[in-house]
Amino acid sequence: MTTPGNRFLARLPLFAAFALMPLAVLAGRLAGRSEAFRPYGPQGLALWLALAGLALAVCLGRGVLAETRQHRPAWPGLALAAVLGTAVLAGLRYLSPALSQAQNLAPLLDELHLPALALFAAAWVWSFGAPPREALARLGGGLGALVLLDFLLTAIMARQVVLGGGLLLGGGQAGADTLAFLLCLALAAGLDRAEAHQLRLSRWLILAGLLATFSRAGLAAAGLILLVLERGPLRERLALACACVLAIWMSLALPLARAPIGGDELDLAWHLSATLEALTQAPGAWLTGLPLSEPMALALPDAQDLGGLDWDPESSGLPISVYDIPSSGLRLLAAWGAPGPLLVLATLLACALRGHRRGHRRFGLGLLIATLPAAALTPVLHTPATAGALALACALAWTETPDDKPDNAQDNTRQRPPATGCGR
């Protein structure tokens, strides 16, 4: 049986991704110290490392209590906790500066964020159980309300519509894409729910937040989810999908103001052609990927982009590496070869098919639809907040929770012995 402590811990990573990380960004903006709060925001790993440390402490503490109740000596568990704590402190003290100076390891560590967060999500769900999907939907509603407030306050202060807002959360279009993907995950969590009427307010807040982001990938995924997977009157779903299409058209065609991005970026089509050319020229790169420590291609500016500035004709150009690719799908292909994106696609398909057999097929399919356009157009799989949230959602779709079972199945579940995880 799930204890109240486990229920709280099961929800904690989702709360960190949907509430604590945006609030950290907001705190940095209000305090005028955005860089100081960056490790706690969507681009940082500080909160995920804190959650991993908390999970380790809880598991060790429960092990010590279990040994004490069985009248066994508790000193081995305490000694292990002391050793691990000393190792963590020593690593932070001595290893972190060495890693920061090892420039060759930085690209590899950056590419390991996704598998590390996937393992973290699997270990967390195994230890403390899967969070309920209504918690994911409600957290998405709170995030949608914050995004909508950001959009409205930005429009009021700027006296015009600013795509993606930016007064409270900032981040430019990249930040808007991150928030939109989180909202799409929350939208998918409201599918296949018998108590969907209780989540109507959260659903409308999620949709309002998605429209306020003006994220093309997020709006395209939301429109497909509304048309294909959601239940309800066709007229309402079609009207909402048309609103998503209208928002995409507005972001493309209308001369609306945008939040500052912080620099000029190369077009995604250029990265696609450069990546395919680099993979074709390197032998075996389609299976093993390109070298992470070497530039993938060289970018030469057009004459019209120089703006009257002199360009040295002997210069070889601006080096572009794998970690500069703004598309997660393309970046996985460049870094890991074809097995990288195929493994991610196979995982999403497996979650969708497993959910289909267990009666909540729309949730797994919603995760698939939300991920495909976002991974093709944005770096969501390489952003810790979105990668961790997606891993938790996939673990939730894979596992069988009591809320997804009929009443007689719940009664049978109560008679089963608890799992062997440290939290059950």
Tab-separated table of C-alpha atoms in Angstrom:
chain	number	residue	atom	x	y	z
A	1	MET	CA	0.000	0.000	0.000
A	2	THR	CA	1.282	3.438	-0.852
A	3	THR	CA	2.060	5.539	2.202
A	4	PRO	CA	1.362	9.286	2.468
A	5	GLY	CA	5.117	9.883	2.434
A	6	ASN	CA	5.476	7.979	-0.826
A	7	ARG	CA	2.572	9.902	-2.362
A	8	PHE	CA	4.327	13.166	-1.528
A	9	LEU	CA	7.688	11.965	-2.814
A	10	ALA	CA	6.135	10.604	-6.021
A	11	ARG	CA	4.831	14.077	-6.881
A	12	LEU	CA	8.019	15.927	-5.908
A	13	PRO	CA	9.965	15.743	-9.243
A	14	LEU	CA	6.928	16.948	-11.203
A	15	PHE	CA	6.501	19.788	-8.721
A	16	ALA	CA	10.155	20.707	-9.235
A	17	ALA	CA	9.852	20.736	-13.042
A	18	PHE	CA	6.501	22.537	-13.291
A	19	ALA	CA	6.664	24.892	-10.287
A	20	LEU	CA	10.073	25.272	-8.646
A	21	MET	CA	12.064	25.777	-11.849
A	22	PRO	CA	9.786	28.498	-13.324
A	23	LEU	CA	9.637	30.157	-9.900
A	24	ALA	CA	13.453	30.126	-9.773
A	25	VAL	CA	13.511	31.927	-13.123
A	26	LEU	CA	10.944	34.422	-11.814
A	27	ALA	CA	12.981	34.989	-8.646
A	28	GLY	CA	16.098	35.631	-10.704
A	29	ARG	CA	14.278	38.135	-12.907
A	30	LEU	CA	12.768	40.002	-9.962
A	31	ALA	CA	16.068	40.077	-8.066
A	32	GLY	CA	18.040	41.135	-11.141
A	33	ARG	CA	20.336	38.106	-10.766
A	34	SER	CA	19.244	35.746	-13.514
A	35	GLU	CA	22.645	34.070	-13.804
A	36	ALA	CA	22.733	33.269	-10.080
A	37	PHE	CA	19.415	31.404	-10.324
A	38	ARG	CA	20.203	29.749	-13.663
A	39	PRO	CA	21.344	26.409	-12.135
A	40	TYR	CA	17.881	26.102	-10.540
A	41	GLY	CA	15.978	26.963	-13.717
A	42	PRO	CA	14.962	24.776	-16.664
A	43	GLN	CA	18.512	24.829	-18.074
A	44	GLY	CA	20.181	23.773	-14.815
A	45	LEU	CA	20.681	20.507	-12.959
A	46	ALA	CA	20.777	21.804	-9.381
A	47	LEU	CA	17.225	20.764	-8.466
A	48	TRP	CA	17.623	17.327	-10.075
A	49	LEU	CA	20.838	16.740	-8.110
A	50	ALA	CA	19.065	17.859	-4.939
A	51	LEU	CA	16.228	15.405	-5.640
A	52	ALA	CA	18.730	12.595	-6.205
A	53	GLY	CA	20.406	13.404	-2.885
A	54	LEU	CA	17.025	13.484	-1.141
A	55	ALA	CA	16.083	10.095	-2.591
A	56	LEU	CA	19.371	8.602	-1.430
A	57	ALA	CA	18.917	10.026	2.071
A	58	VAL	CA	15.340	8.717	2.310
A	59	CYS	CA	16.324	5.232	1.160
A	60	LEU	CA	19.251	5.077	3.582
A	61	GLY	CA	17.109	6.406	6.419
A	62	ARG	CA	14.410	3.830	5.799
A	63	GLY	CA	17.028	1.100	5.642
A	64	VAL	CA	18.454	2.175	9.002
A	65	LEU	CA	14.971	2.252	10.558
A	66	ALA	CA	14.189	-1.202	9.203
A	67	GLU	CA	17.412	-2.604	10.662
A	68	THR	CA	16.649	-0.972	13.999
A	69	ARG	CA	13.149	-2.466	14.147
A	70	GLN	CA	14.595	-5.918	13.495
A	71	HIS	CA	17.127	-5.396	16.316
A	72	ARG	CA	20.045	-5.397	13.920
A	73	PRO	CA	22.980	-3.000	14.171
A	74	ALA	CA	22.298	0.205	12.245
A	75	TRP	CA	25.918	1.340	12.019
A	76	PRO	CA	26.562	-0.149	8.521
A	77	GLY	CA	23.852	2.048	6.997
A	78	LEU	CA	25.044	5.105	8.891
A	79	ALA	CA	28.627	4.432	7.836
A	80	LEU	CA	27.545	4.088	4.220
A	81	ALA	CA	25.650	7.377	4.433
A	82	ALA	CA	28.713	9.076	5.919
A	83	VAL	CA	30.968	7.699	3.185
A	84	LEU	CA	28.584	8.777	0.427
A	85	GLY	CA	28.167	12.225	1.944
A	86	THR	CA	31.933	12.645	2.214
A	87	ALA	CA	32.368	11.499	-1.385
A	88	VAL	CA	29.771	14.005	-2.613
A	89	LEU	CA	31.384	16.862	-0.688
A	90	ALA	CA	34.826	15.896	-1.943
A	91	GLY	CA	33.525	15.699	-5.498
A	92	LEU	CA	31.979	19.144	-5.252
A	93	ARG	CA	35.172	20.513	-3.722
A	94	TYR	CA	37.831	18.955	-5.929
A	95	LEU	CA	36.214	17.270	-8.937
A	96	SER	CA	33.947	20.115	-10.105
A	97	PRO	CA	36.824	22.562	-10.816
A	98	ALA	CA	38.677	19.837	-12.692
A	99	LEU	CA	35.625	19.048	-14.826
A	100	SER	CA	35.045	22.725	-15.540
A	101	GLN	CA	38.584	22.947	-16.908
A	102	ALA	CA	38.286	19.761	-18.966
A	103	GLN	CA	36.833	21.281	-22.116
A	104	ASN	CA	36.953	17.978	-23.986
A	105	LEU	CA	34.588	16.319	-21.488
A	106	ALA	CA	31.987	19.098	-21.515
A	107	PRO	CA	30.254	18.042	-24.773
A	108	LEU	CA	30.078	14.401	-23.649
A	109	LEU	CA	28.636	15.321	-20.258
A	110	ASP	CA	26.098	17.538	-21.994
A	111	GLU	CA	24.952	14.664	-24.203
A	112	LEU	CA	24.594	12.382	-21.171
A	113	HIS	CA	21.894	14.577	-19.600
A	114	LEU	CA	19.037	12.724	-21.305
A	115	PRO	CA	20.066	9.139	-20.392
A	116	ALA	CA	20.971	10.252	-16.863
A	117	LEU	CA	17.577	11.886	-16.334
A	118	ALA	CA	15.830	8.835	-17.813
A	119	LEU	CA	17.609	6.588	-15.312
A	120	PHE	CA	16.755	9.033	-12.527
A	121	ALA	CA	13.059	8.945	-13.442
A	122	ALA	CA	13.010	5.143	-13.589
A	123	ALA	CA	14.766	4.851	-10.215
A	124	TRP	CA	12.460	7.426	-8.608
A	125	VAL	CA	9.275	5.719	-9.822
A	126	TRP	CA	10.620	2.315	-8.776
A	127	SER	CA	11.460	3.623	-5.298
A	128	PHE	CA	8.498	5.872	-4.501
A	129	GLY	CA	5.857	5.001	-7.081
A	130	ALA	CA	4.459	6.877	-10.055
A	131	PRO	CA	2.735	10.221	-9.510
A	132	PRO	CA	-0.969	10.396	-10.390
A	133	ARG	CA	-1.772	11.920	-13.720
A	134	GLU	CA	-4.207	14.410	-12.276
A	135	ALA	CA	-1.279	15.890	-10.320
A	136	LEU	CA	0.548	16.377	-13.620
A	137	ALA	CA	-2.535	18.004	-15.157
A	138	ARG	CA	-3.058	20.330	-12.198
A	139	LEU	CA	0.584	21.367	-12.133
A	140	GLY	CA	0.253	22.101	-15.840
A	141	GLY	CA	-2.750	24.293	-15.079
A	142	GLY	CA	-0.710	26.289	-12.568
A	143	LEU	CA	2.116	26.679	-15.075
A	144	GLY	CA	-0.365	27.747	-17.750
A	145	ALA	CA	-1.723	30.443	-15.434
A	146	LEU	CA	1.824	31.727	-14.809
A	147	VAL	CA	2.601	31.793	-18.545
A	148	LEU	CA	-0.652	33.638	-19.264
A	149	LEU	CA	0.116	36.179	-16.540
A	150	ASP	CA	3.579	36.693	-18.020
A	151	PHE	CA	2.096	37.289	-21.471
A	152	LEU	CA	-0.515	39.772	-20.216
A	153	LEU	CA	1.907	41.761	-18.043
A	154	THR	CA	4.438	41.912	-20.874
A	155	ALA	CA	1.782	43.158	-23.306
A	156	ILE	CA	0.606	45.795	-20.813
A	157	MET	CA	4.109	47.058	-20.079
A	158	ALA	CA	5.177	47.058	-23.743
A	159	ARG	CA	1.787	48.379	-24.945
A	160	GLN	CA	1.809	45.786	-27.691
A	161	VAL	CA	1.618	42.036	-28.146
A	162	VAL	CA	5.022	40.431	-27.511
A	163	LEU	CA	5.318	36.861	-28.740
A	164	GLY	CA	6.097	34.566	-25.843
A	165	GLY	CA	5.914	37.239	-23.147
A	166	GLY	CA	9.167	37.620	-21.243
A	167	LEU	CA	8.629	40.150	-18.461
A	168	LEU	CA	8.441	37.520	-15.698
A	169	LEU	CA	9.957	34.372	-17.195
A	170	GLY	CA	12.193	35.666	-20.001
A	171	GLY	CA	14.129	33.151	-22.060
A	172	GLY	CA	13.026	34.330	-25.500
A	173	GLN	CA	11.601	31.801	-27.941
A	174	ALA	CA	13.694	28.986	-26.469
A	175	GLY	CA	12.098	29.546	-23.064
A	176	ALA	CA	8.644	29.680	-24.641
A	177	ASP	CA	9.272	26.353	-26.385
A	178	THR	CA	10.348	24.802	-23.088
A	179	LEU	CA	7.200	25.962	-21.309
A	180	ALA	CA	5.002	24.895	-24.222
A	181	PHE	CA	6.387	21.354	-24.145
A	182	LEU	CA	5.711	21.068	-20.417
A	183	LEU	CA	2.155	22.264	-21.035
A	184	CYS	CA	1.712	19.666	-23.808
A	185	LEU	CA	2.742	16.912	-21.385
A	186	ALA	CA	0.161	18.186	-18.912
A	187	LEU	CA	-2.468	18.317	-21.671
A	188	ALA	CA	-1.771	14.678	-22.522
A	189	ALA	CA	-2.117	13.736	-18.850
A	190	GLY	CA	-5.777	14.808	-18.901
A	191	LEU	CA	-6.645	12.251	-21.580
A	192	ASP	CA	-8.320	8.923	-20.738
A	193	ARG	CA	-9.418	10.164	-17.337
A	194	ALA	CA	-12.816	9.239	-15.953
A	195	GLU	CA	-12.693	12.367	-13.770
A	196	ALA	CA	-11.798	14.649	-16.692
A	197	HIS	CA	-14.612	17.014	-15.685
A	198	GLN	CA	-12.667	17.752	-12.480
A	199	LEU	CA	-9.697	18.868	-14.555
A	200	ARG	CA	-11.581	21.245	-16.864
A	201	LEU	CA	-10.141	24.366	-15.212
A	202	SER	CA	-6.629	22.973	-15.519
A	203	ARG	CA	-7.300	22.063	-19.151
A	204	TRP	CA	-8.404	25.582	-20.044
A	205	LEU	CA	-5.442	27.119	-18.216
A	206	ILE	CA	-3.080	24.771	-20.079
A	207	LEU	CA	-4.607	25.735	-23.428
A	208	ALA	CA	-4.489	29.444	-22.557
A	209	GLY	CA	-0.840	29.120	-21.575
A	210	LEU	CA	-0.045	27.286	-24.817
A	211	LEU	CA	-1.650	30.026	-26.883
A	212	ALA	CA	0.283	32.642	-24.885
A	213	THR	CA	3.647	31.005	-25.655
A	214	PHE	CA	3.206	31.269	-29.459
A	215	SER	CA	5.468	28.210	-29.666
A	216	ARG	CA	5.032	26.658	-33.113
A	217	ALA	CA	6.075	23.173	-32.001
A	218	GLY	CA	3.890	23.307	-28.887
A	219	LEU	CA	0.857	24.670	-30.729
A	220	ALA	CA	1.189	22.088	-33.526
A	221	ALA	CA	1.343	19.261	-30.979
A	222	ALA	CA	-1.583	20.691	-29.003
A	223	GLY	CA	-3.706	21.021	-32.145
A	224	LEU	CA	-3.059	17.382	-33.081
A	225	ILE	CA	-3.831	16.189	-29.542
A	226	LEU	CA	-7.093	18.130	-29.523
A	227	LEU	CA	-8.197	16.810	-32.905
A	228	VAL	CA	-7.063	13.201	-32.695
A	229	LEU	CA	-7.010	12.168	-29.044
A	230	GLU	CA	-9.309	14.348	-26.986
A	231	ARG	CA	-12.909	13.424	-26.319
A	232	GLY	CA	-15.820	15.797	-26.513
A	233	PRO	CA	-17.802	17.603	-29.192
A	234	LEU	CA	-16.032	17.811	-32.521
A	235	ARG	CA	-17.021	21.450	-32.940
A	236	GLU	CA	-15.238	22.468	-29.736
A	237	ARG	CA	-12.117	20.473	-30.532
A	238	LEU	CA	-12.008	21.823	-34.067
A	239	ALA	CA	-12.365	25.399	-32.827
A	240	LEU	CA	-9.477	24.954	-30.376
A	241	ALA	CA	-7.299	23.356	-33.056
A	242	CYS	CA	-8.059	26.288	-35.375
A	243	ALA	CA	-7.035	28.668	-32.588
A	244	CYS	CA	-3.672	26.879	-32.396
A	245	VAL	CA	-3.263	27.168	-36.181
A	246	LEU	CA	-4.168	30.866	-36.009
A	247	ALA	CA	-1.543	31.459	-33.320
A	248	ILE	CA	1.079	29.730	-35.485
A	249	TRP	CA	0.101	31.906	-38.461
A	250	MET	CA	0.324	35.038	-36.292
A	251	SER	CA	3.860	34.109	-35.189
A	252	LEU	CA	4.902	33.586	-38.811
A	253	ALA	CA	3.092	36.305	-40.742
A	254	LEU	CA	2.390	39.260	-38.459
A	255	PRO	CA	5.125	41.794	-37.588
A	256	LEU	CA	4.727	41.317	-33.837
A	257	ALA	CA	7.396	42.095	-31.269
A	258	ARG	CA	9.432	39.224	-29.865
A	259	ALA	CA	11.262	38.758	-26.599
A	260	PRO	CA	15.022	39.242	-27.075
A	261	ILE	CA	16.805	35.989	-27.859
A	262	GLY	CA	20.298	37.152	-27.042
A	263	GLY	CA	22.082	36.776	-30.357
A	264	ASP	CA	21.703	35.755	-33.958
A	265	GLU	CA	21.210	32.066	-34.635
A	266	LEU	CA	21.676	29.997	-37.762
A	267	ASP	CA	18.626	28.609	-39.474
A	268	LEU	CA	17.507	25.076	-38.663
A	269	ALA	CA	17.638	24.182	-42.349
A	270	TRP	CA	21.337	25.111	-42.394
A	271	HIS	CA	21.993	22.791	-39.457
A	272	LEU	CA	20.099	19.996	-41.207
A	273	SER	CA	22.119	20.265	-44.402
A	274	ALA	CA	25.405	20.653	-42.504
A	275	THR	CA	24.659	17.623	-40.292
A	276	LEU	CA	23.709	15.396	-43.216
A	277	GLU	CA	26.813	16.456	-45.109
A	278	ALA	CA	29.050	15.778	-42.087
A	279	LEU	CA	27.463	12.353	-41.510
A	280	THR	CA	27.918	11.461	-45.175
A	281	GLN	CA	31.583	12.424	-45.218
A	282	ALA	CA	32.574	10.645	-41.970
A	283	PRO	CA	32.794	6.853	-42.296
A	284	GLY	CA	30.544	5.005	-39.869
A	285	ALA	CA	29.067	8.220	-38.471
A	286	TRP	CA	25.501	7.080	-39.242
A	287	LEU	CA	25.964	4.345	-36.616
A	288	THR	CA	28.314	5.922	-34.071
A	289	GLY	CA	27.789	9.671	-34.493
A	290	LEU	CA	30.196	12.529	-35.091
A	291	PRO	CA	33.132	13.413	-32.806
A	292	LEU	CA	31.856	15.646	-30.012
A	293	SER	CA	35.140	17.459	-29.417
A	294	GLU	CA	35.569	18.614	-33.006
A	295	PRO	CA	33.569	21.183	-35.019
A	296	MET	CA	30.896	19.644	-37.169
A	297	ALA	CA	30.955	22.363	-39.842
A	298	LEU	CA	32.069	25.914	-40.527
A	299	ALA	CA	29.566	28.719	-40.978
A	300	LEU	CA	30.457	31.484	-43.385
A	301	PRO	CA	28.313	34.649	-43.215
A	302	ASP	CA	26.554	35.994	-46.263
A	303	ALA	CA	27.633	39.369	-47.574
A	304	GLN	CA	24.243	40.863	-46.752
A	305	ASP	CA	24.564	39.737	-43.107
A	306	LEU	CA	27.845	41.549	-42.492
A	307	GLY	CA	26.123	44.899	-42.132
A	308	GLY	CA	29.030	46.838	-43.628
A	309	LEU	CA	31.618	45.122	-41.422
A	310	ASP	CA	34.869	43.821	-42.853
A	311	TRP	CA	35.286	40.061	-43.074
A	312	ASP	CA	38.705	38.486	-43.390
A	313	PRO	CA	38.605	36.351	-46.551
A	314	GLU	CA	41.355	34.135	-45.135
A	315	SER	CA	39.226	33.220	-42.136
A	316	SER	CA	37.912	29.651	-42.220
A	317	GLY	CA	34.555	30.620	-40.721
A	318	LEU	CA	32.686	30.138	-37.452
A	319	PRO	CA	33.043	26.583	-36.084
A	320	ILE	CA	29.728	24.878	-35.344
A	321	SER	CA	29.729	21.850	-33.041
A	322	VAL	CA	27.152	19.167	-32.308
A	323	TYR	CA	25.952	20.918	-29.144
A	324	ASP	CA	25.107	24.034	-31.204
A	325	ILE	CA	22.322	22.212	-33.104
A	326	PRO	CA	18.956	23.693	-32.048
A	327	SER	CA	16.973	20.497	-32.747
A	328	SER	CA	17.089	17.574	-30.312
A	329	GLY	CA	16.268	14.990	-32.961
A	330	LEU	CA	18.991	16.263	-35.266
A	331	ARG	CA	21.402	16.602	-32.373
A	332	LEU	CA	20.779	12.988	-31.293
A	333	LEU	CA	21.446	11.884	-34.863
A	334	ALA	CA	24.693	13.837	-34.992
A	335	ALA	CA	25.944	12.774	-31.558
A	336	TRP	CA	24.808	9.146	-31.378
A	337	GLY	CA	24.086	8.230	-34.985
A	338	ALA	CA	20.796	6.729	-36.123
A	339	PRO	CA	20.426	4.552	-32.960
A	340	GLY	CA	19.997	7.696	-30.824
A	341	PRO	CA	16.711	9.086	-32.203
A	342	LEU	CA	15.456	5.574	-32.979
A	343	LEU	CA	15.865	4.553	-29.339
A	344	VAL	CA	13.889	7.580	-28.161
A	345	LEU	CA	11.165	6.872	-30.724
A	346	ALA	CA	11.040	3.203	-29.732
A	347	THR	CA	10.669	4.153	-26.057
A	348	LEU	CA	7.742	6.451	-26.803
A	349	LEU	CA	6.083	3.832	-29.007
A	350	ALA	CA	6.555	1.181	-26.312
A	351	CYS	CA	4.890	3.433	-23.715
A	352	ALA	CA	2.004	4.114	-26.106
A	353	LEU	CA	1.504	0.419	-26.933
A	354	ARG	CA	1.728	-0.666	-23.300
A	355	GLY	CA	-0.790	1.991	-22.340
A	356	HIS	CA	-3.054	0.794	-25.164
A	357	ARG	CA	-3.186	-2.671	-23.612
A	358	ARG	CA	-3.899	-1.244	-20.157
A	359	GLY	CA	-6.752	1.025	-21.149
A	360	HIS	CA	-5.035	4.449	-21.186
A	361	ARG	CA	-3.794	4.496	-24.754
A	362	ARG	CA	-4.474	8.177	-25.303
A	363	PHE	CA	-1.910	9.263	-22.701
A	364	GLY	CA	0.980	7.386	-24.332
A	365	LEU	CA	-0.030	8.563	-27.781
A	366	GLY	CA	-0.302	12.101	-26.447
A	367	LEU	CA	3.285	11.924	-25.201
A	368	LEU	CA	4.374	10.701	-28.642
A	369	ILE	CA	2.529	13.485	-30.472
A	370	ALA	CA	3.847	16.115	-28.047
A	371	THR	CA	7.460	14.969	-28.405
A	372	LEU	CA	7.811	14.540	-32.166
A	373	PRO	CA	7.370	18.191	-33.297
A	374	ALA	CA	9.149	19.527	-30.207
A	375	ALA	CA	12.182	17.275	-30.725
A	376	ALA	CA	12.264	18.138	-34.425
A	377	LEU	CA	12.178	21.920	-33.942
A	378	THR	CA	13.526	22.609	-30.433
A	379	PRO	CA	16.198	21.252	-28.028
A	380	VAL	CA	13.670	19.909	-25.476
A	381	LEU	CA	15.398	16.541	-25.077
A	382	HIS	CA	18.619	18.338	-24.111
A	383	THR	CA	16.974	20.769	-21.684
A	384	PRO	CA	17.032	19.219	-18.189
A	385	ALA	CA	13.551	20.391	-17.160
A	386	THR	CA	11.761	19.068	-20.241
A	387	ALA	CA	13.888	15.924	-20.544
A	388	GLY	CA	13.269	15.042	-16.893
A	389	ALA	CA	9.543	15.770	-17.146
A	390	LEU	CA	9.242	13.633	-20.288
A	391	ALA	CA	11.115	10.762	-18.605
A	392	LEU	CA	8.767	10.930	-15.615
A	393	ALA	CA	5.716	11.036	-17.904
A	394	CYS	CA	6.984	7.990	-19.836
A	395	ALA	CA	7.565	6.130	-16.576
A	396	LEU	CA	4.037	7.062	-15.532
A	397	ALA	CA	2.631	5.811	-18.839
A	398	TRP	CA	4.617	2.584	-18.542
A	399	THR	CA	3.670	1.729	-14.968
A	400	GLU	CA	0.222	0.697	-13.828
A	401	THR	CA	-1.211	2.992	-11.175
A	402	PRO	CA	-4.355	2.346	-9.106
A	403	ASP	CA	-6.099	5.285	-10.775
A	404	ASP	CA	-5.822	3.515	-14.148
A	405	LYS	CA	-7.444	0.295	-12.937
A	406	PRO	CA	-11.055	-0.630	-12.384
A	407	ASP	CA	-12.349	-0.888	-8.834
A	408	ASN	CA	-12.060	-4.666	-8.622
A	409	ALA	CA	-8.441	-4.449	-9.763
A	410	GLN	CA	-7.734	-1.977	-6.986
A	411	ASP	CA	-9.075	-4.400	-4.407
A	412	ASN	CA	-6.873	-7.165	-5.776
A	413	THR	CA	-3.864	-4.849	-5.685
A	414	ARG	CA	-4.311	-4.160	-1.974
A	415	GLN	CA	-3.925	-7.872	-1.228
A	416	ARG	CA	-0.590	-8.136	-3.019
A	417	PRO	CA	2.679	-7.851	-1.067
A	418	PRO	CA	4.549	-4.571	-1.428
A	419	ALA	CA	7.254	-4.143	-4.033
A	420	THR	CA	10.894	-4.425	-3.131
A	421	GLY	CA	11.758	-0.770	-3.830
A	422	CYS	CA	13.079	1.318	-0.947
A	423	GLY	CA	9.913	3.439	-0.888
A	424	ARG	CA	7.265	0.707	-0.976
